[in-house]
mmCIF file of C-alpha atoms and ligand atoms in Angstrom:
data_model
loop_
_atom_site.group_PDB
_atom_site.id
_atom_site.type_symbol
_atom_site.label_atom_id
_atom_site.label_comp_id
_atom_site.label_asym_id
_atom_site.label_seq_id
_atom_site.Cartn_x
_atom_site.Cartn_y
_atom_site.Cartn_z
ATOM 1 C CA UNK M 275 0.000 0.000 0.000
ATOM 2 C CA UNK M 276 1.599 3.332 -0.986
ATOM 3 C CA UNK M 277 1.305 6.154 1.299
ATOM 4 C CA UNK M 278 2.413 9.564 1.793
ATOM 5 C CA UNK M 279 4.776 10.243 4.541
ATOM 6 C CA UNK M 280 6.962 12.996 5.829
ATOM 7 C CA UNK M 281 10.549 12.355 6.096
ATOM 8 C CA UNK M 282 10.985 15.312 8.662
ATOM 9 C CA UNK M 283 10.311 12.742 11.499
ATOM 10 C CA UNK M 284 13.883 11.618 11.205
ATOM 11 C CA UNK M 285 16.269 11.696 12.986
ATOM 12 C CA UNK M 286 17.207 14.991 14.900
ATOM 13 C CA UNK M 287 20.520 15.703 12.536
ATOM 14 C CA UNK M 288 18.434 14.595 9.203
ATOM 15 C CA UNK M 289 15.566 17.612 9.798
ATOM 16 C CA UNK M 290 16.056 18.430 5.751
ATOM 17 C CA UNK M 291 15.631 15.612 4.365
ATOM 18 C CA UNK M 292 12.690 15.872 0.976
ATOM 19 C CA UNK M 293 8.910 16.189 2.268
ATOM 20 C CA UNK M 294 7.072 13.768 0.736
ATOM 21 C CA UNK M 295 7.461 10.160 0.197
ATOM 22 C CA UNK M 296 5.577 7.132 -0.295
ATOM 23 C CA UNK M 297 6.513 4.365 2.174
ATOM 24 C CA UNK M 298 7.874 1.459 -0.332
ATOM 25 C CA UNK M 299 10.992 3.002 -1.495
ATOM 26 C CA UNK M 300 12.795 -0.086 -1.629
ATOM 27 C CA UNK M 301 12.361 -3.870 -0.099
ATOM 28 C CA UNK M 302 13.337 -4.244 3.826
ATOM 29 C CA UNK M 303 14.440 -7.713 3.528
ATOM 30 C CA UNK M 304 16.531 -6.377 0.639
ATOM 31 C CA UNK M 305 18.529 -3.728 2.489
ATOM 32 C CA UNK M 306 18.657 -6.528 5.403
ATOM 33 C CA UNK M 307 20.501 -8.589 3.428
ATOM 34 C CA UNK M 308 22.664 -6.066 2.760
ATOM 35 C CA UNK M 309 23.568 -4.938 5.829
ATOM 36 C CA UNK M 310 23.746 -8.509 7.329
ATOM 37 C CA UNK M 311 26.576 -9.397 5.070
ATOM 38 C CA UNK M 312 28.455 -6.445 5.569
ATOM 39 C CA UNK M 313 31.553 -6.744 7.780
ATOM 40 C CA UNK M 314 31.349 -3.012 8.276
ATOM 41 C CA UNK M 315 27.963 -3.485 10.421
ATOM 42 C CA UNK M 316 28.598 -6.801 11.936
ATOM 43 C CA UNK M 317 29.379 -5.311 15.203
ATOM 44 C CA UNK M 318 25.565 -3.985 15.209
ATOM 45 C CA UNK M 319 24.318 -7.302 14.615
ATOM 46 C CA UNK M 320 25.932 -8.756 17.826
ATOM 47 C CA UNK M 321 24.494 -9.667 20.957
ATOM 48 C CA UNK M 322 25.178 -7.003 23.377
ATOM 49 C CA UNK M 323 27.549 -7.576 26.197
ATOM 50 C CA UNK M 324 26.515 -5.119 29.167
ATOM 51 C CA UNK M 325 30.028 -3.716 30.711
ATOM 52 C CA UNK M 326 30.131 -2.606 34.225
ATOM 53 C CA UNK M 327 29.837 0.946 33.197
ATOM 54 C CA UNK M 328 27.103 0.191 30.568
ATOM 55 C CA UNK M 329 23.832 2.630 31.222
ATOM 56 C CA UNK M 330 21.544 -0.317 30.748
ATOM 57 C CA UNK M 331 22.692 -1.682 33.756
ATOM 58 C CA UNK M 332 21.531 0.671 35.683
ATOM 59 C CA UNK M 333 18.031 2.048 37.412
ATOM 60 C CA UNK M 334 17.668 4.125 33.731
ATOM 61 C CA UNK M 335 14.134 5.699 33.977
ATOM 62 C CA UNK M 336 14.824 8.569 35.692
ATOM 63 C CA UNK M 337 17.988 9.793 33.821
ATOM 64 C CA UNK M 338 15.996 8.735 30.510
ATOM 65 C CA UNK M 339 13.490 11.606 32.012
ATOM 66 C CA UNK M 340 16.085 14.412 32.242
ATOM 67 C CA UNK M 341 17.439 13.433 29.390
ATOM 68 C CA UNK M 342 14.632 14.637 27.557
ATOM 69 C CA UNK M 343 13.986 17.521 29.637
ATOM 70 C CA UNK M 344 17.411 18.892 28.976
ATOM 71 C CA UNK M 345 16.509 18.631 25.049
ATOM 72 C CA UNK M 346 13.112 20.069 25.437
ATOM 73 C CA UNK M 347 15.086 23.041 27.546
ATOM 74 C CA UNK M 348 17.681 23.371 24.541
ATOM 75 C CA UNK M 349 14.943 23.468 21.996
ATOM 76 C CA UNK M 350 12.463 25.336 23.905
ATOM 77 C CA UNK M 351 11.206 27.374 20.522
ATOM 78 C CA UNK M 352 9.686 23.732 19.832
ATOM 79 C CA UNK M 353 10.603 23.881 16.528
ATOM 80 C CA UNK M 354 12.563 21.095 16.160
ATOM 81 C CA UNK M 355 10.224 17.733 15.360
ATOM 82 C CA UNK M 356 7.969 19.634 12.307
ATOM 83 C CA UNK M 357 4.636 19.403 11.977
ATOM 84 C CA UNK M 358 3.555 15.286 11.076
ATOM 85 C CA UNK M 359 1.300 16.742 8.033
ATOM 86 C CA UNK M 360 0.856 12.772 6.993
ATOM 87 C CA UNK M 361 -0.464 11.558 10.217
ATOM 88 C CA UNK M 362 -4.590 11.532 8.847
ATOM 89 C CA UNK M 363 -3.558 10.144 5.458
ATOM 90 C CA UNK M 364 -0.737 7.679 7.532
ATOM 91 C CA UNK M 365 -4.337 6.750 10.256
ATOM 92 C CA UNK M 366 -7.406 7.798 8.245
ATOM 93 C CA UNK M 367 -9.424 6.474 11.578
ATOM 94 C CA UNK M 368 -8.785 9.658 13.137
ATOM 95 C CA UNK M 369 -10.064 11.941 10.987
ATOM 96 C CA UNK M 370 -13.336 9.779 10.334
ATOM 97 C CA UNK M 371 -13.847 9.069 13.967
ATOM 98 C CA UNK M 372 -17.002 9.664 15.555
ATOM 99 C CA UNK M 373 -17.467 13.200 17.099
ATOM 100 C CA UNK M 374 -15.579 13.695 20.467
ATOM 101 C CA UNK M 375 -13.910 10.287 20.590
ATOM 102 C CA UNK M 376 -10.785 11.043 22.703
ATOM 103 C CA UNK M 377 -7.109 10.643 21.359
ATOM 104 C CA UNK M 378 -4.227 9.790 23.736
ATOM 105 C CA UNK M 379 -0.841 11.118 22.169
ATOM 106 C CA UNK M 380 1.755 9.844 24.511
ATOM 107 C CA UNK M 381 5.271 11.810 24.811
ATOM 108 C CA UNK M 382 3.724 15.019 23.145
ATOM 109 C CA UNK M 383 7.024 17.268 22.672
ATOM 110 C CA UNK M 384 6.298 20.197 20.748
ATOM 111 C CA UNK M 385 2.780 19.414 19.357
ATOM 112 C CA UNK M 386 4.349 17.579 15.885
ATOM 113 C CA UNK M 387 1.361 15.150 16.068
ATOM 114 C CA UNK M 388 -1.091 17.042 17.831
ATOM 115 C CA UNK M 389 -1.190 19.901 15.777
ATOM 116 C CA UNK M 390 -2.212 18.125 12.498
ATOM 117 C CA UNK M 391 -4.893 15.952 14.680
ATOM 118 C CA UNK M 392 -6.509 18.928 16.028
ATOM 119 C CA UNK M 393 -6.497 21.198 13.070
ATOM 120 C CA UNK M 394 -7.727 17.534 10.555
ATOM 121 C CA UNK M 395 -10.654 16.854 12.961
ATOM 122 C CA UNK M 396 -12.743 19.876 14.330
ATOM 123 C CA UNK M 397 -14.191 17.195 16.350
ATOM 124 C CA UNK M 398 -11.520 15.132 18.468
ATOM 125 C CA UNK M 399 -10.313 15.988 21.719
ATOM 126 C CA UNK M 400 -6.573 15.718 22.214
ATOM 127 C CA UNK M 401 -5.258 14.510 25.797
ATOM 128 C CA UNK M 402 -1.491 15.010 25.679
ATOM 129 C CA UNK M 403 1.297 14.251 27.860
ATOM 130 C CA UNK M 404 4.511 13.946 27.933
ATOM 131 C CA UNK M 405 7.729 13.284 30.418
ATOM 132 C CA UNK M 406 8.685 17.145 30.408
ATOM 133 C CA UNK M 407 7.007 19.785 32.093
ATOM 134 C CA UNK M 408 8.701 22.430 29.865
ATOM 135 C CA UNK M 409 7.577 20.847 26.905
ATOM 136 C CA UNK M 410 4.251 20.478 28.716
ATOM 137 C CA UNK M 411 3.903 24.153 28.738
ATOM 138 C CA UNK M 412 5.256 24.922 25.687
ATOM 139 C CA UNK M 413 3.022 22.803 23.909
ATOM 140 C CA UNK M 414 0.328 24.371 25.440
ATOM 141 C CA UNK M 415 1.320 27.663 24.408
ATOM 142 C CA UNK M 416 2.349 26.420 20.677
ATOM 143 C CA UNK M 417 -1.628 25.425 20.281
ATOM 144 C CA UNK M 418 -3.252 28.229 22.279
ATOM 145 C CA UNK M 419 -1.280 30.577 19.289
ATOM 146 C CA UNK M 420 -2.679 28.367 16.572
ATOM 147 C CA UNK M 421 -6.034 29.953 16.301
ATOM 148 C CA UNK M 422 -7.683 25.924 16.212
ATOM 149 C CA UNK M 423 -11.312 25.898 16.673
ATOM 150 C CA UNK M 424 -12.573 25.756 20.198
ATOM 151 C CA UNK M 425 -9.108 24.602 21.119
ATOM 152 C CA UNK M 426 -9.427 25.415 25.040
ATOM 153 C CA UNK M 427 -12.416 22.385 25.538
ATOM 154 C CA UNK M 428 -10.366 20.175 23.387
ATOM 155 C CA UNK M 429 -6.955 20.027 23.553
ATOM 156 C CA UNK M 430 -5.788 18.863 27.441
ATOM 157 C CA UNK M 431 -1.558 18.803 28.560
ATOM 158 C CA UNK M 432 -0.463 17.050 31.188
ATOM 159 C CA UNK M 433 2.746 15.512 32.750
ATOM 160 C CA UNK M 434 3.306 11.609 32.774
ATOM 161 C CA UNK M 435 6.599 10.052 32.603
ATOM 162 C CA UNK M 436 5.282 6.668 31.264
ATOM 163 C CA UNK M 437 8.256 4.490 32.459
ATOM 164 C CA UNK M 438 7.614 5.458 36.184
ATOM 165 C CA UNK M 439 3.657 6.505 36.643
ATOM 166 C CA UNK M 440 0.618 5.521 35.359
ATOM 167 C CA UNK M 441 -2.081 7.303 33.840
ATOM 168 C CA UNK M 442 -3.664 9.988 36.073
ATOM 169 C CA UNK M 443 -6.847 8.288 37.286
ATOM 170 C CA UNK M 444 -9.419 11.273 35.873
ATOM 171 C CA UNK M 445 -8.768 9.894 32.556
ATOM 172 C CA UNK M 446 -9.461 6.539 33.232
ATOM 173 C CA UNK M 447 -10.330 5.608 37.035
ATOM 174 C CA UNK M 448 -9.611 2.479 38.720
ATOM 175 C CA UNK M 449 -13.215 1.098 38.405
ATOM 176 C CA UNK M 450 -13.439 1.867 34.905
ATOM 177 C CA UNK M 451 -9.899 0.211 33.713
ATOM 178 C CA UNK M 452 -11.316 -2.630 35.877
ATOM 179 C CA UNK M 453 -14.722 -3.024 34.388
ATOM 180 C CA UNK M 454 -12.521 -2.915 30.778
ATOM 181 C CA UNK M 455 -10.371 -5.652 31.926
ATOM 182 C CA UNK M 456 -13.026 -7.887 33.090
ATOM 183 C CA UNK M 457 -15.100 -7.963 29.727
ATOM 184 C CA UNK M 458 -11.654 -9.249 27.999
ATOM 185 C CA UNK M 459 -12.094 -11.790 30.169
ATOM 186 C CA UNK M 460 -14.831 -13.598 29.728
ATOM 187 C CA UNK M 461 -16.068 -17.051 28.798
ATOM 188 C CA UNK M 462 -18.340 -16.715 25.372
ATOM 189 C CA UNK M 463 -21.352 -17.855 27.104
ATOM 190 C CA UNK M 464 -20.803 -14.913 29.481
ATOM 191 C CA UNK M 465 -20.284 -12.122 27.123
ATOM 192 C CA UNK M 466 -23.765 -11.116 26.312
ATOM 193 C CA UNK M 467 -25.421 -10.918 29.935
ATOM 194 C CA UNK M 468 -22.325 -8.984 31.499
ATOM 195 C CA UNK M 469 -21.930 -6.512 28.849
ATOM 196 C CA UNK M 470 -25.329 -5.622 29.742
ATOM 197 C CA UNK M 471 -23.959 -5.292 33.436
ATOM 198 C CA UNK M 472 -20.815 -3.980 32.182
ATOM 199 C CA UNK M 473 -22.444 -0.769 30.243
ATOM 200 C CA UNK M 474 -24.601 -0.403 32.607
ATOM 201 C CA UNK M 475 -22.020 -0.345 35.411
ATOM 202 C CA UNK M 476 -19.910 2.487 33.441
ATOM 203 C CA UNK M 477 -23.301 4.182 32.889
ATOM 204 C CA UNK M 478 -23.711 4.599 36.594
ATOM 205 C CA UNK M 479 -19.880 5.384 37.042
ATOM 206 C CA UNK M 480 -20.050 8.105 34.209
ATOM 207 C CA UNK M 481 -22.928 9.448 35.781
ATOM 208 C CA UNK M 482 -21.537 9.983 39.026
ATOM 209 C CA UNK M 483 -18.265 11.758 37.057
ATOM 210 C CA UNK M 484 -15.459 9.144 37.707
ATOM 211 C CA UNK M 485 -13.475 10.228 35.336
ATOM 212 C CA UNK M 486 -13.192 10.575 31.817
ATOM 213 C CA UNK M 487 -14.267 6.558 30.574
ATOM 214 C CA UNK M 488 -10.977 6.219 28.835
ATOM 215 C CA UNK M 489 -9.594 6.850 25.442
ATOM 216 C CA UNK M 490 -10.713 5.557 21.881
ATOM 217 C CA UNK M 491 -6.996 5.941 20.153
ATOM 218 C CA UNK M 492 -3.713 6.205 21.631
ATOM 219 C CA UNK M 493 -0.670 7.852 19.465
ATOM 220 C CA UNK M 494 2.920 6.006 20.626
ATOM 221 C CA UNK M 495 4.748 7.963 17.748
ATOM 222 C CA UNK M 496 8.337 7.883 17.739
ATOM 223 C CA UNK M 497 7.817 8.053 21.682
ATOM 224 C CA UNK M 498 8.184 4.093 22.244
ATOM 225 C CA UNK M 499 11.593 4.160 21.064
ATOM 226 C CA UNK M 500 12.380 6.660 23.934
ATOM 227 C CA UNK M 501 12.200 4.258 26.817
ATOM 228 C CA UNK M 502 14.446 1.522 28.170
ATOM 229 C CA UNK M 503 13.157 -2.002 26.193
ATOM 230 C CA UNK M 504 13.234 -3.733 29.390
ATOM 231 C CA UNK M 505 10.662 -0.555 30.652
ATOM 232 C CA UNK M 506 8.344 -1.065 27.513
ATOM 233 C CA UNK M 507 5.928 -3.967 28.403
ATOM 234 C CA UNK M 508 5.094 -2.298 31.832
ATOM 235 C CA UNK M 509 4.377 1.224 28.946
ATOM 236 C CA UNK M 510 2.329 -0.938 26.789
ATOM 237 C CA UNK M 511 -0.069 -2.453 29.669
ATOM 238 C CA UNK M 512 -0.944 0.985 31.046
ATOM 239 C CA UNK M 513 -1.545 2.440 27.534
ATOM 240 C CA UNK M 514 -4.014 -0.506 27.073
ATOM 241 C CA UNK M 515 -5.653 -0.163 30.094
ATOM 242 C CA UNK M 516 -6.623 3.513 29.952
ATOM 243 C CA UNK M 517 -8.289 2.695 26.122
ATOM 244 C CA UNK M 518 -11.794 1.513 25.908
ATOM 245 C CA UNK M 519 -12.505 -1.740 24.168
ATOM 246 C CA UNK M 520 -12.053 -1.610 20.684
ATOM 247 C CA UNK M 521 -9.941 1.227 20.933
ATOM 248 C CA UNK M 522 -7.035 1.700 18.521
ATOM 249 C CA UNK M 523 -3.054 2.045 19.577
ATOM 250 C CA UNK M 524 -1.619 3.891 16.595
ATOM 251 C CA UNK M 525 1.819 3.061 16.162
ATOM 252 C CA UNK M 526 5.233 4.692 14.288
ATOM 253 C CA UNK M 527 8.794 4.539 15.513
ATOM 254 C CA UNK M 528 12.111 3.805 13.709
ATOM 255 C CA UNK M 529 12.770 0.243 12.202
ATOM 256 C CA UNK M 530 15.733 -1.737 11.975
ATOM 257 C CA UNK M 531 18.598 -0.922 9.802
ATOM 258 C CA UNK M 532 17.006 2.808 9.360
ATOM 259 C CA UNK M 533 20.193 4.320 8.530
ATOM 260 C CA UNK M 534 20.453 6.508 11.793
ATOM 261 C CA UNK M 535 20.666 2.970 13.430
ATOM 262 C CA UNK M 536 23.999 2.146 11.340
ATOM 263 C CA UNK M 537 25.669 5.359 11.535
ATOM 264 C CA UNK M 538 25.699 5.245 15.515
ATOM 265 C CA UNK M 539 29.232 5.160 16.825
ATOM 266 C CA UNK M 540 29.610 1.449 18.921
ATOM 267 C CA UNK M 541 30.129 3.109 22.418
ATOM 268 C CA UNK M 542 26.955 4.902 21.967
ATOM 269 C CA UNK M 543 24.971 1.057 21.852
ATOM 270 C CA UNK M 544 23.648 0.685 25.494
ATOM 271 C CA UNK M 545 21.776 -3.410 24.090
ATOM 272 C CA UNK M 546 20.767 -4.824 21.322
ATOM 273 C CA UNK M 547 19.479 -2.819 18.803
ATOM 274 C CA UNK M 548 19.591 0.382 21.213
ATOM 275 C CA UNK M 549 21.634 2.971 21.289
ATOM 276 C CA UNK M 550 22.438 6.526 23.388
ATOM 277 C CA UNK M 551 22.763 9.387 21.703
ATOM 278 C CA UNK M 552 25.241 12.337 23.052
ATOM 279 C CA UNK M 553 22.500 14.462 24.843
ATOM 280 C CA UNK M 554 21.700 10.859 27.227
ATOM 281 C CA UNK M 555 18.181 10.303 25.220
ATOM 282 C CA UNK M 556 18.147 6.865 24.175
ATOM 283 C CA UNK M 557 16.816 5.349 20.639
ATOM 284 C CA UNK M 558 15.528 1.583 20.061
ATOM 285 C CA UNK M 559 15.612 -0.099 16.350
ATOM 286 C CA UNK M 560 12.166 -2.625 16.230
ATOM 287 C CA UNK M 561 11.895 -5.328 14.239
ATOM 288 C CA UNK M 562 8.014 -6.622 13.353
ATOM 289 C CA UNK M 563 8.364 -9.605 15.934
ATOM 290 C CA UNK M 564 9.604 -7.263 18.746
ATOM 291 C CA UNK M 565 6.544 -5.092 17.977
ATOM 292 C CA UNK M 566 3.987 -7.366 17.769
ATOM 293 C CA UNK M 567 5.858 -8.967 20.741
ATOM 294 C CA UNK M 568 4.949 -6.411 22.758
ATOM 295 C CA UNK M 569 1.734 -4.971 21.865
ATOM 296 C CA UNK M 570 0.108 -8.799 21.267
ATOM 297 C CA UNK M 571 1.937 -9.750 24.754
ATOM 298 C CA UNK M 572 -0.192 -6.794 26.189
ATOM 299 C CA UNK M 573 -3.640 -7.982 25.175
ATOM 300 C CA UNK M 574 -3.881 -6.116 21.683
ATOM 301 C CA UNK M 575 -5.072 -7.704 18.561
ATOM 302 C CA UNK M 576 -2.187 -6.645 15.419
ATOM 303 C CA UNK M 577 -4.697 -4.621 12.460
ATOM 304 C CA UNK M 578 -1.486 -3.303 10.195
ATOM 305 C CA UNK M 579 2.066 -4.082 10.975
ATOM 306 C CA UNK M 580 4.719 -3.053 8.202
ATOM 307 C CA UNK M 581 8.249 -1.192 7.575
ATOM 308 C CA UNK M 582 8.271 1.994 5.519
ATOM 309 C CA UNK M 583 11.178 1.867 3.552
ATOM 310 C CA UNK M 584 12.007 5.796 2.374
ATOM 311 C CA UNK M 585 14.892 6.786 0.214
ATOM 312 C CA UNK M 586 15.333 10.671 0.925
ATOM 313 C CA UNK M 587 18.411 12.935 -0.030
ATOM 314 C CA UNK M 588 19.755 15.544 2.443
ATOM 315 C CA UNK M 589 19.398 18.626 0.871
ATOM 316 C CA UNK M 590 22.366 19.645 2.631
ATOM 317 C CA UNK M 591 25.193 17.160 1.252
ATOM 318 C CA UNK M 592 22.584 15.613 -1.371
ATOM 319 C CA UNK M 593 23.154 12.197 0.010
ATOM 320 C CA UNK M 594 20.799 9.653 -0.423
ATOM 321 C CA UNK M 595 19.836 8.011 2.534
ATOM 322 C CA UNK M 596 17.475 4.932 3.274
ATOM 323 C CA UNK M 597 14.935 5.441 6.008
ATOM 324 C CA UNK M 598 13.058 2.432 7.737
ATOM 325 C CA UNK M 599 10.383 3.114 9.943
ATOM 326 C CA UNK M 600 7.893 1.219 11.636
ATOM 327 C CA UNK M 601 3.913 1.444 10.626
ATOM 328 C CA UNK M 602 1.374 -0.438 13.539
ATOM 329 C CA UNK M 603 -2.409 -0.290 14.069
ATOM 330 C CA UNK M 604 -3.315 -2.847 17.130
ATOM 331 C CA UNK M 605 -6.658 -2.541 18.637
ATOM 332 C CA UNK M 606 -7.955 -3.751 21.899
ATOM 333 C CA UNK M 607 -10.488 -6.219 21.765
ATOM 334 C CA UNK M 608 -14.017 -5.462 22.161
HETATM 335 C C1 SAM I 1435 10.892 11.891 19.397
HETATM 336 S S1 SAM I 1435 9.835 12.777 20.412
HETATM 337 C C2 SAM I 1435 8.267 12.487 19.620
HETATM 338 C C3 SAM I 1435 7.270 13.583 19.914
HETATM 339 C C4 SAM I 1435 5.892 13.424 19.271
HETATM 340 N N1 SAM I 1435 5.243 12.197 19.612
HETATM 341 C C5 SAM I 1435 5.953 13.580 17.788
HETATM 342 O O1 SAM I 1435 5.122 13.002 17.113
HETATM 343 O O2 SAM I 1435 6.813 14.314 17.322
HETATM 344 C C6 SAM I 1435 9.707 11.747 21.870
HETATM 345 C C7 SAM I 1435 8.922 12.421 22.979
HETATM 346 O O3 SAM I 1435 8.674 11.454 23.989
HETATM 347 C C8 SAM I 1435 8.861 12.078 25.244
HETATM 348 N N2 SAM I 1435 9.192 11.007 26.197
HETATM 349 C C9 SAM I 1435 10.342 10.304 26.294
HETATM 350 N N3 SAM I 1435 10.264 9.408 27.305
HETATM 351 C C10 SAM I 1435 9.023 9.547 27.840
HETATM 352 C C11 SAM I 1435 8.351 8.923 28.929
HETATM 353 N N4 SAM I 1435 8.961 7.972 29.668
HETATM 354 N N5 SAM I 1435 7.090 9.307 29.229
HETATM 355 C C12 SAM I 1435 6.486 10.284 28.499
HETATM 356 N N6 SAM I 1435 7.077 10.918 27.470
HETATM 357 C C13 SAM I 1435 8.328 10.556 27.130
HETATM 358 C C14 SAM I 1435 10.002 13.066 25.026
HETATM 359 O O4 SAM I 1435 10.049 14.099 25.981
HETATM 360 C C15 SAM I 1435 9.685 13.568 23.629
HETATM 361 O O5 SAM I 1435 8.873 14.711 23.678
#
């Protein structure tokens, strides 16, 4: 399936590569080949031997946390991650969604994703958070200035670091995450009668203002690859238990062998397949498997799982270079 797609969500030194793309530029297994049976990369492919003064050895969380609030402080004009003008054409579900169904973009930054959701959909309401409180503020200001329809009732910042906390509970209380859980676990025979209970359960919770009853989509774009692997499972669960049933996770984050991936120096890999850059914020490479790994291992049925393969040239130096990315839709089941 061809798509369009902009190449500006690359990596933070490749900010010029071309706009548009469409997301087959060239076979994955192709360019894995290549890379597989090239000595040059071979110490990529390795497993990764942890050293005593390796960072993924230690309690990494936190400093993952400051890490990024030290970049948002740098780059506090918030211009750096561009608007993602693709996202609606990338997941045309939000922009045909039902009115007010309620998106979850998790690890906001600037507003690169919530912008083009807000200003597609006059419609949606935008929950937002992200492990910085700078960027927290700033991306409240960046959307107050951007003259979006009724923007104050739908557009709602707040502060989460994912790999520590869980979702604050007025988005999705106790009870209500509960009462989700429970109807994923029923027997057939059971389904019909306690749905009835179920609905009418949350009816009586709404009523009496819980909370908010949840999200129907989450965004986890390019934010995934920000925490610590082993922290991601733990991530996962909590995004699936603040969405309702037959909510959708929307999924993008770099793939393996993207070319940022192979250009990392070898003391900046911190495991397999993940790597530190300078400023301390961390990157992972997924594969499909690890992917569906993780969001199937978390209760979520896979809808679309592919690589976007994107050759771009830097206007810059006018090299070409080949992009991989990572497209998922899972859904939780109803
Ligand atoms: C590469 S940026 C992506 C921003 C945005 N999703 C977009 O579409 O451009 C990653 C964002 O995730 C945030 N982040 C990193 N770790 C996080 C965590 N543990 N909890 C919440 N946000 C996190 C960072 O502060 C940063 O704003």
């Amino acid at each position: 399936m061809r798509r369009t797609v902009g190449a500006e969500e690359g990596d933070k030194e490749e900010e010029e590569a071309e706009a548009q793309y469409h997301s087959k530029d060239f076979e994955w297994e192709e360019l894995r080949a290549e890379v597989e049976n090239d000595p040059s990369f071979c110490q990529h492919l390795l497993p990764f031997q942890p050293t005593s003064t390796s960072s993924s050895s230690s309690p990494q969380a936190q400093s993952d946390s400051d890490a990024w609030k030290r970049f948002h402080i740098r780059h506090s004009a918030g211009k750096f991650f561009k608007e993602r003008r693709y996202l609606l054409k990338e997941f045309p579900e939000l922009a045909s969604c039902n009115e007010n169904s309620k998106v979850l973009e998790v690890g906001c930054g600037n507003g690169s994703t919530v912008l083009p959701l807000l200003r597609g959909n006059e419609n949606i309401i935008v929950y937002a958070c992200d492990c910085s409180t700078e960027t927290v503020e700033r991306v409240k200001e960046i959307i107050d200035a951007s003259n979006i329809i009724s923007i104050k009732q739908r557009f709602h910042p707040f502060y989460c670091d994912l790999s520590i906390n869980r979702f604050p509970t007025w988005l999705a209380c106790n009870q209500c995450r509960d009462i989700y859980l429970q109807s994923q676990h029923k027997s057939i025979s059971d389904v019909t009668m306690n749905n009835i209970m179920d609905s009418n359960n949350l009816y009586l919770l709404r009523e009496s203002g819980c909370c908010n009853g949840g999200v129907d989509f989450i965004t986890l774009i390019f934010t995934l690859s920000a925490i610590p692997l082993q922290t991601m499972p733990v991530s996962i669960k909590e995004c699936f238990s603040v969405l309702k049933p037959g909510g959708l996770l929307l999924f993008r984050d770099y793939g393996l062998y993207d070319m940022t991936m192979l250009r990392f120096e070898l003391e900046k890999r911190v495991g397999f397949r993940e790597y530190m850059r300078s400023d301390g914020t961390r990157s992972y490479f997924f594969c499909l498997d690890t992917v569906r790994d993780l969001f199937v291992g978390a209760g979520f049925t896979e809808l679309e799982l592919e690589y976007c393969c994107i050759k771009s040239v830097n206007r810059r130096n006018g090299k070409s270079m080949r992009r991989v990315w990572v497209h998922g839709k899972f859904q939780k089941p109803l």
